[in-house]
Coordinates of C-alpha atoms and ligand atoms in Angstrom, one line a residue:
X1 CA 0.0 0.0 0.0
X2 CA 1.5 3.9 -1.0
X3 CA 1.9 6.1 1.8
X4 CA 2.4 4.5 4.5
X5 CA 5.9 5.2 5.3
X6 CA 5.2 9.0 4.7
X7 CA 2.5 8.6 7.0
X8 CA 4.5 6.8 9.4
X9 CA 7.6 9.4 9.3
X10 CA 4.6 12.3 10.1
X11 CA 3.4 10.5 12.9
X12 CA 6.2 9.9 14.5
X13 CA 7.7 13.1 14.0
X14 CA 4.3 15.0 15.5
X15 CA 4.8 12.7 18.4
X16 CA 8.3 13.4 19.0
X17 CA 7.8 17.1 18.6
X18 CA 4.8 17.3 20.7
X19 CA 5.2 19.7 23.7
X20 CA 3.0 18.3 26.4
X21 CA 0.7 15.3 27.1
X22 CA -2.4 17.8 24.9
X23 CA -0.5 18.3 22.2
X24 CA 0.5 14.6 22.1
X25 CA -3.0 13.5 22.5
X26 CA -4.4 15.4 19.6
X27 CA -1.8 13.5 17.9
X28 CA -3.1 10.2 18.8
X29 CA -6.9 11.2 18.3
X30 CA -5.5 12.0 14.9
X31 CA -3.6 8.6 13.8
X32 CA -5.4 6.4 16.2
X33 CA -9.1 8.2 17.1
X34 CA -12.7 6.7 15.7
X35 CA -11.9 9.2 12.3
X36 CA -7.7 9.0 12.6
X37 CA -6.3 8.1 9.6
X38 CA -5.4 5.2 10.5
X39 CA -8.6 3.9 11.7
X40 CA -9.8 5.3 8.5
X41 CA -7.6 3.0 6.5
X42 CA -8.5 0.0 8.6
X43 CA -11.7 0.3 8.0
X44 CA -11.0 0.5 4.0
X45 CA -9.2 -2.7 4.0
X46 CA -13.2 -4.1 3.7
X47 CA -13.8 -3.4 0.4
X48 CA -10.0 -5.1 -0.8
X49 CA -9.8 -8.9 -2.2
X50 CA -8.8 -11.2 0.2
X51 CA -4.8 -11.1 -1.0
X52 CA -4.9 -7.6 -0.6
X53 CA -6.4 -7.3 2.3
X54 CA -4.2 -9.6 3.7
X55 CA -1.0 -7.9 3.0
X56 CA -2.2 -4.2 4.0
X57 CA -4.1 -5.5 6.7
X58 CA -0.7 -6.7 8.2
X59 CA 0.9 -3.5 7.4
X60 CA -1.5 -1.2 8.9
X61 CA -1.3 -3.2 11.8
X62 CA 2.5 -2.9 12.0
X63 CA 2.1 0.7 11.5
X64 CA -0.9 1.0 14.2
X65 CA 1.5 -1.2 17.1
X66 CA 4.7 1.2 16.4
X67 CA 2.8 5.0 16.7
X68 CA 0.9 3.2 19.6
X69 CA 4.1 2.4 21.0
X70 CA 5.4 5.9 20.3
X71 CA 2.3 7.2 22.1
X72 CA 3.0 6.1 25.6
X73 CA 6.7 6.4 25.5
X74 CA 6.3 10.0 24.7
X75 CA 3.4 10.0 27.5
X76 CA 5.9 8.6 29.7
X77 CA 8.7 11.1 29.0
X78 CA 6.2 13.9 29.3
X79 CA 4.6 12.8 32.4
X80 CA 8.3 12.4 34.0
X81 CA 9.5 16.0 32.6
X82 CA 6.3 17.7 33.9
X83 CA 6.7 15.9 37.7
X84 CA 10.7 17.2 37.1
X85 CA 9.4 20.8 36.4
X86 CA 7.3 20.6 39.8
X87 CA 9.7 19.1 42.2
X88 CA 11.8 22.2 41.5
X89 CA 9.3 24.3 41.8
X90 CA 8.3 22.4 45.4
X91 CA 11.9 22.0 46.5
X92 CA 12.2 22.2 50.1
X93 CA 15.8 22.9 52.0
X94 CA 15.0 20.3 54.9
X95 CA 18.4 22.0 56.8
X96 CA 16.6 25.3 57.2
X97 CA 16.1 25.9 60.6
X98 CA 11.9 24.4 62.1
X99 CA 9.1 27.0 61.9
X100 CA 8.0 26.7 65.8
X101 CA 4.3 25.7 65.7
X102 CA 1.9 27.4 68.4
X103 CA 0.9 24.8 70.7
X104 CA -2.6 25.6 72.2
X105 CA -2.3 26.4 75.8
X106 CA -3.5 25.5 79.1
X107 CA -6.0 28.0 80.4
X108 CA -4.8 29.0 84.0
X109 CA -8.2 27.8 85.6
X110 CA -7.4 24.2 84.1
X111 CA -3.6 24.7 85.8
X112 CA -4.8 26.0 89.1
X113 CA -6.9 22.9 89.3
X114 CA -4.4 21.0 88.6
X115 CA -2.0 22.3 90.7
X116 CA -5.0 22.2 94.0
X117 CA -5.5 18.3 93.1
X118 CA -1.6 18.1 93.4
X119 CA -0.9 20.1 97.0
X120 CA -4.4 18.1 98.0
X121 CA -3.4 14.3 96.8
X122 CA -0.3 15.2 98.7
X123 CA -2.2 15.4 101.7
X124 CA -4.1 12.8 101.0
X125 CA -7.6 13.5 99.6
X126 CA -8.9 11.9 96.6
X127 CA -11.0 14.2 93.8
X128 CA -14.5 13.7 94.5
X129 CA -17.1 14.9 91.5
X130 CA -21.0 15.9 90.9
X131 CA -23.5 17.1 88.5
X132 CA -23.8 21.4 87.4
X133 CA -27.4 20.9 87.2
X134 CA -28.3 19.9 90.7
X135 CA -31.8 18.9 92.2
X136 CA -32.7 21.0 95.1
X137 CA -32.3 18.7 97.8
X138 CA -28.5 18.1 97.2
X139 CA -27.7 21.7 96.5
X140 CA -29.8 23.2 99.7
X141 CA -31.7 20.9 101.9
X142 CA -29.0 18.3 102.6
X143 CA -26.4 21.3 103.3
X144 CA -29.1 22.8 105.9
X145 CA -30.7 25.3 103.9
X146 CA -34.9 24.4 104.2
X147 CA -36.9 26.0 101.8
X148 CA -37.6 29.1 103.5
X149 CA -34.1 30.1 104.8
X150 CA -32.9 33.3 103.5
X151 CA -29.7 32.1 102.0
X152 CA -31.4 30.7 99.3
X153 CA -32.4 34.0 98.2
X154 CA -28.2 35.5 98.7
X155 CA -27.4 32.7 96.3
X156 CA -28.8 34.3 93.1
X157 CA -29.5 30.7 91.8
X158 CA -30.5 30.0 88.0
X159 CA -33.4 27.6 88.2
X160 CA -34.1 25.4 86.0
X161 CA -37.9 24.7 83.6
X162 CA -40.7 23.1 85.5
X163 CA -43.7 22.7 83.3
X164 CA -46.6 24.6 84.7
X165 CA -48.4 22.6 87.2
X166 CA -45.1 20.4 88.0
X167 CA -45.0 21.4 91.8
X168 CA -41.6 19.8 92.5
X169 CA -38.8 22.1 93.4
X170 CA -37.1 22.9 90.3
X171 CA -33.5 21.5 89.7
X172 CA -30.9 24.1 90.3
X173 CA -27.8 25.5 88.3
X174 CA -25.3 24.3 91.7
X175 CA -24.6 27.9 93.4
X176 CA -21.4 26.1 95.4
X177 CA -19.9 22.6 95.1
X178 CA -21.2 22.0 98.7
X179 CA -23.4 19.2 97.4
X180 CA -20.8 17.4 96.3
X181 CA -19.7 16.8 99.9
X182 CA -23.0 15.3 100.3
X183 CA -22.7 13.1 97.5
X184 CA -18.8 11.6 98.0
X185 CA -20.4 11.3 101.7
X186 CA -22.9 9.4 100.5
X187 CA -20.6 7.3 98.1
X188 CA -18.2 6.6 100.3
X189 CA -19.2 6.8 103.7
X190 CA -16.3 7.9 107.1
X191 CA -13.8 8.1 107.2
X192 CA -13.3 10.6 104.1
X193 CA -11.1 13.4 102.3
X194 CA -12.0 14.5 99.5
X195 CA -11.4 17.7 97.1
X196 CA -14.3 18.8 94.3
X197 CA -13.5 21.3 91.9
X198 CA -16.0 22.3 89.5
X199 CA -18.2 24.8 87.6
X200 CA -21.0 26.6 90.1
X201 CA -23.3 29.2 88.9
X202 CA -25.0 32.7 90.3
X203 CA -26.4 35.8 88.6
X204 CA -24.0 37.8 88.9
X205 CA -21.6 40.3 86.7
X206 CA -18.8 42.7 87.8
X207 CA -14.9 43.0 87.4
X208 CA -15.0 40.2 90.2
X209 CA -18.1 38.3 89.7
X210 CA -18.8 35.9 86.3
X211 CA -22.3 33.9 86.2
X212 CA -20.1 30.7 85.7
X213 CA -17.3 30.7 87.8
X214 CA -15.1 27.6 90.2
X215 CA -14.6 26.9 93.7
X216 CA -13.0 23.9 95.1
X217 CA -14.5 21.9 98.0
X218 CA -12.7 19.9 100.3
X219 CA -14.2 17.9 103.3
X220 CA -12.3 15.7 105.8
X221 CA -14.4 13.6 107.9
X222 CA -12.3 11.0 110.7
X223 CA -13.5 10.5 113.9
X224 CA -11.3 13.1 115.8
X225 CA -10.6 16.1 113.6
X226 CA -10.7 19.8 114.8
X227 CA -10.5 22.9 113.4
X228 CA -6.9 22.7 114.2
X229 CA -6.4 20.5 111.4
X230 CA -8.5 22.7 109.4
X231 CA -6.4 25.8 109.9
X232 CA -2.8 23.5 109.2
X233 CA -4.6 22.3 106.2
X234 CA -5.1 25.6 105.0
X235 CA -1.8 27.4 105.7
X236 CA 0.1 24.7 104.1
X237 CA -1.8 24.8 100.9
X238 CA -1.5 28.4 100.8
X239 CA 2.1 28.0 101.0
X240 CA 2.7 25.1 98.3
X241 CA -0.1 26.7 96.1
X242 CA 1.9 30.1 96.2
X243 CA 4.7 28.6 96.3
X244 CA 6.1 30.8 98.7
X245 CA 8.2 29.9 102.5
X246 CA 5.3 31.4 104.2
X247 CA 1.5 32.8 104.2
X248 CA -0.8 34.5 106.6
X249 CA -3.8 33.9 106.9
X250 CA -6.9 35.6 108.8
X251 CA -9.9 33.4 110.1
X252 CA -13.0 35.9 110.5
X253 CA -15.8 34.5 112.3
X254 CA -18.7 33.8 109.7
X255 CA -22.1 31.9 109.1
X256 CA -22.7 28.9 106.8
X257 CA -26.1 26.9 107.4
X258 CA -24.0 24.1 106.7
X259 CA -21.1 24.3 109.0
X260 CA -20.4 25.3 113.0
X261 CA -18.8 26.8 113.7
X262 CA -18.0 28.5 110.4
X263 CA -15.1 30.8 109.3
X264 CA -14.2 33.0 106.4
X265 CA -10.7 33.1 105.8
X266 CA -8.1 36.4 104.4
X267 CA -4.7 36.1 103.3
X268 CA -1.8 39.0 103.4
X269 CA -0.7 40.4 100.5
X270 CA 0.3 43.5 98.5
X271 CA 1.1 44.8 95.9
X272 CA 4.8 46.6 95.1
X273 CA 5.6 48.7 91.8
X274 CA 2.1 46.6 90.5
X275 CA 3.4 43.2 91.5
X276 CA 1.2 41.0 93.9
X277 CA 3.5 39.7 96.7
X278 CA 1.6 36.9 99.3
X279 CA 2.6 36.9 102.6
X280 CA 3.7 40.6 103.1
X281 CA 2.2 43.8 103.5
X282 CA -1.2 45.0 105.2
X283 CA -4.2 44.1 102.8
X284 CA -6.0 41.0 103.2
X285 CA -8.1 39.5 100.6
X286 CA -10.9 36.9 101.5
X287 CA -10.2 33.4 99.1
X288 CA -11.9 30.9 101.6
X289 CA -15.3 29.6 103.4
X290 CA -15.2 26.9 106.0
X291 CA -16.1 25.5 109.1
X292 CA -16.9 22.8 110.8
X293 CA -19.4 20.2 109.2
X294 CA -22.8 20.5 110.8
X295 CA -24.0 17.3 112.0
X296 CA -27.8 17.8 110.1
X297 CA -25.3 17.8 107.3
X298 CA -23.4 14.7 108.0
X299 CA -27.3 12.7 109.1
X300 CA -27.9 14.1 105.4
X301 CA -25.3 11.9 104.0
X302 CA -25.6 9.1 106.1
X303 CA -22.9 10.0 108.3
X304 CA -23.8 9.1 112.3
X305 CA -22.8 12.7 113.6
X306 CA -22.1 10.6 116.9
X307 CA -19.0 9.2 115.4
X308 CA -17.8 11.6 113.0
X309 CA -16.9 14.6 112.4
X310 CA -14.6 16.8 110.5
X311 CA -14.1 20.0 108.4
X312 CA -15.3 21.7 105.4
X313 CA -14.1 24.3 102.8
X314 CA -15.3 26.0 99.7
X315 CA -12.6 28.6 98.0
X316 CA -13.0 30.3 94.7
X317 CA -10.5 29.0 91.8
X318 CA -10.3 31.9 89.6
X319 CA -9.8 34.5 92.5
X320 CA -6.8 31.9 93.1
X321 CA -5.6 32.1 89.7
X322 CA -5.8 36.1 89.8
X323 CA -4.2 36.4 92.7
X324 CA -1.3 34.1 91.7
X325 CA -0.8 34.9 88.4
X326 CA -1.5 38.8 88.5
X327 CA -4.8 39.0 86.2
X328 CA -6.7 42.1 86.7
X329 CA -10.4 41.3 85.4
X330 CA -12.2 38.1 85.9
X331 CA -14.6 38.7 82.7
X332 CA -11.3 38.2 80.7
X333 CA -10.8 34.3 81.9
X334 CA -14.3 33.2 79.7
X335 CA -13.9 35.6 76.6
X336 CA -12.0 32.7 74.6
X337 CA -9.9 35.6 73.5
X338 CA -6.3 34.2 71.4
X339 CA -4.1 37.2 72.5
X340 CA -5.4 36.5 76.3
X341 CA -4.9 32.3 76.4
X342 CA -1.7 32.7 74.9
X343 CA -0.2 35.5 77.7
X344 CA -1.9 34.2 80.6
X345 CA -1.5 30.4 79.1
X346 CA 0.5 27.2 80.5
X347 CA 2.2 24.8 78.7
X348 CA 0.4 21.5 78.0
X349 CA 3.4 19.5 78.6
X350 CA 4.4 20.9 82.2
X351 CA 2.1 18.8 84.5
X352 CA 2.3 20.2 87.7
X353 CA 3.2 18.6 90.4
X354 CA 4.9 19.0 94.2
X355 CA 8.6 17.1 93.0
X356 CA 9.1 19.1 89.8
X357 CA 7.0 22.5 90.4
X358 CA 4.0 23.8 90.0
X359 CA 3.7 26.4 88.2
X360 CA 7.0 26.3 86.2
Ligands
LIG1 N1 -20.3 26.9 99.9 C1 -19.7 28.1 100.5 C2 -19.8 29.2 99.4 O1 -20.0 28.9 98.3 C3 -18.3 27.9 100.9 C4 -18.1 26.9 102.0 C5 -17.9 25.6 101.7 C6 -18.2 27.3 103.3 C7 -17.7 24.7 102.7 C8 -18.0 26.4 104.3 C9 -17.7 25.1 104.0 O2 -19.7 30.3 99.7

């Protein structure tokens, strides 16, 4: 058959000369497509004689195999070139020195929880939890607070939906984590010492007051322990929490329904050239409630008040935090605010703890 080799030596020269994988497919849709000349030719060899049909037909076929073959070794070749050109455009210089990635941060209410559970665990108490949304028994009866006592009304509590005609006492945002000493009382009976710090909740909103804020409880309940105890336990948290040789603190006489006799308690500090110093100076802040755990409070929980007896205290985390860590305004601590977290922020990999340092 005339032609072929002319149309072979175009072929393959379009092939060679093509300049990326489009150009060299409109080559092959050319030779090889439905209406390529080749195909065209193939489909010819059905009006030849048999002989003749027999000859082309093996030469067209020849001719079909080799720009077929030329096809994908150019593909090839292009394919390789083209993943060249991009892994120097992508080069990277891995002995350039690492881009430091922001870690995310500890927020300082999470660390000063952490570092309470470690002074407390220390001393022996175990972390004790309980429910925000609290029924009214737990969060006010059981602590000695009946229905009609006043304190109920200086707690500000959120109340939660009763539908009309419900006459139970709605369940209660908790205003303190006092019920939880009712509930690890409960659980685990006397002798007990326990720590429980969590979320509590009253409506209220100033520089030092947040509607959501966290207090630790601790209750220690053996059959001869006195507000001696009490006082030690205090004074040597202070001084491992502020990690400082030594703290005063101030027990004013006070009223809680649920303990007797109750105390609230100050510490010493100032504050030089802006800087808080603890345990110096002549201002006293008030971080702490306490007392002595009522016995209605202990019958509550199952506790024989005959045996047992013990102490109680409820101190505020974040005013802990701002006191330690010098932060101004409480609103600050729940605006989720980058610039904030990242300042105020610990590092995820320091664990506190008593051996290696708290707050470090
Ligand atoms: N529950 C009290 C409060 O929220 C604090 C407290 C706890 C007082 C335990 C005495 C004993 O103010």
């Amino acid at each position: 058959m005339d032609g072929l080799d002319t149309l072979k030596a175009r072929y393959l020269g379009a092939i060679a000369s093509a300049a990326d994988e489009a150009g060299l497919e409109d080559v092959r849709v050319a030779a090889l497509g439905k209406k390529g000349e080749i195909s065209l030719k193939m489909r010819d060899l059905g009006q030849m004689d048999p002989a003749g049909r027999q000859a082309a037909g093996a030469l067209l076929n020849a001719l079909k195999d080799e720009i077929d073959a030329a096809l994908r070794a150019k593909k090839t070749a292009l394919g390789d070139a083209a993943l060249d050109e991009r892994l120097k455009s992508e080069w990277l210089d891995v002995t350039l020195p690492g881009r430091p990635r922001r870690p995310g941060t500890v927020h300082p209410v999470s660390q000063v929880m952490e570092e309470l559970t470690a002074i407390f665990a220390d001393m022996g108490f175990s972390v004790a939890e309980g429910p925000q949304v609290e029924s009214d028994w737990y969060n006010f009866d059981a602590l000695n607070i009946p229905p009609e006592h006043p304190s109920r009304q200086e707690h500000d509590t959120f109340f939660m939906h009763r539908d009309p005609g419900d006459d139970r006492p709605p369940h209660v945002l908790r205003t303190h984590t006092s019920p939880v000493q009712i509930r690890a009382m409960m659980q685990e009976g006397a002798p007990i010492r326990v720590i429980a710090p969590g979320r509590v909740y009253r409506m209220d909103m100033d520089q030092t007051h947040t509607p959501m804020f966290h207090q630790a409880e601790g209750l220690a309940i053996d059959r001869d322990i006195s507000m001696a105890n009490l006082k030690w336990t205090l004074e040597e948290f202070c001084r491992a929490y502020f990690e400082v040789p030594s703290v005063e603190l101030r027990f004013r006489a006070s009223h809680f329904p649920f303990t007797e006799p109750s105390a609230e308690v100050d510490i010493r500090y100032s504050i030089v050239g802006g800087q808080l110093r603890i345990g110096e100076g002549d201002r006293w802040m008030e971080i702490l409630g306490s007392g002595m755990v009522h016995p209605k409070v202990l019958a509550a929980a199952g506790v024989d008040p005959d045996q047992w007896q013990g102490f109680a205290f409820g101190m505020g985390i974040d005013r802990l935090a701002m006191l330690k860590y010098g932060i101004p305004d409480l609103r600050a601590f729940f605006e989720s605010d980058l610039r904030w977290l990242r300042h105020y922020g610990f590092s995820p990999l320091d664990v506190p703890d008593l051996a290696g340092g708290l707050s470090l």
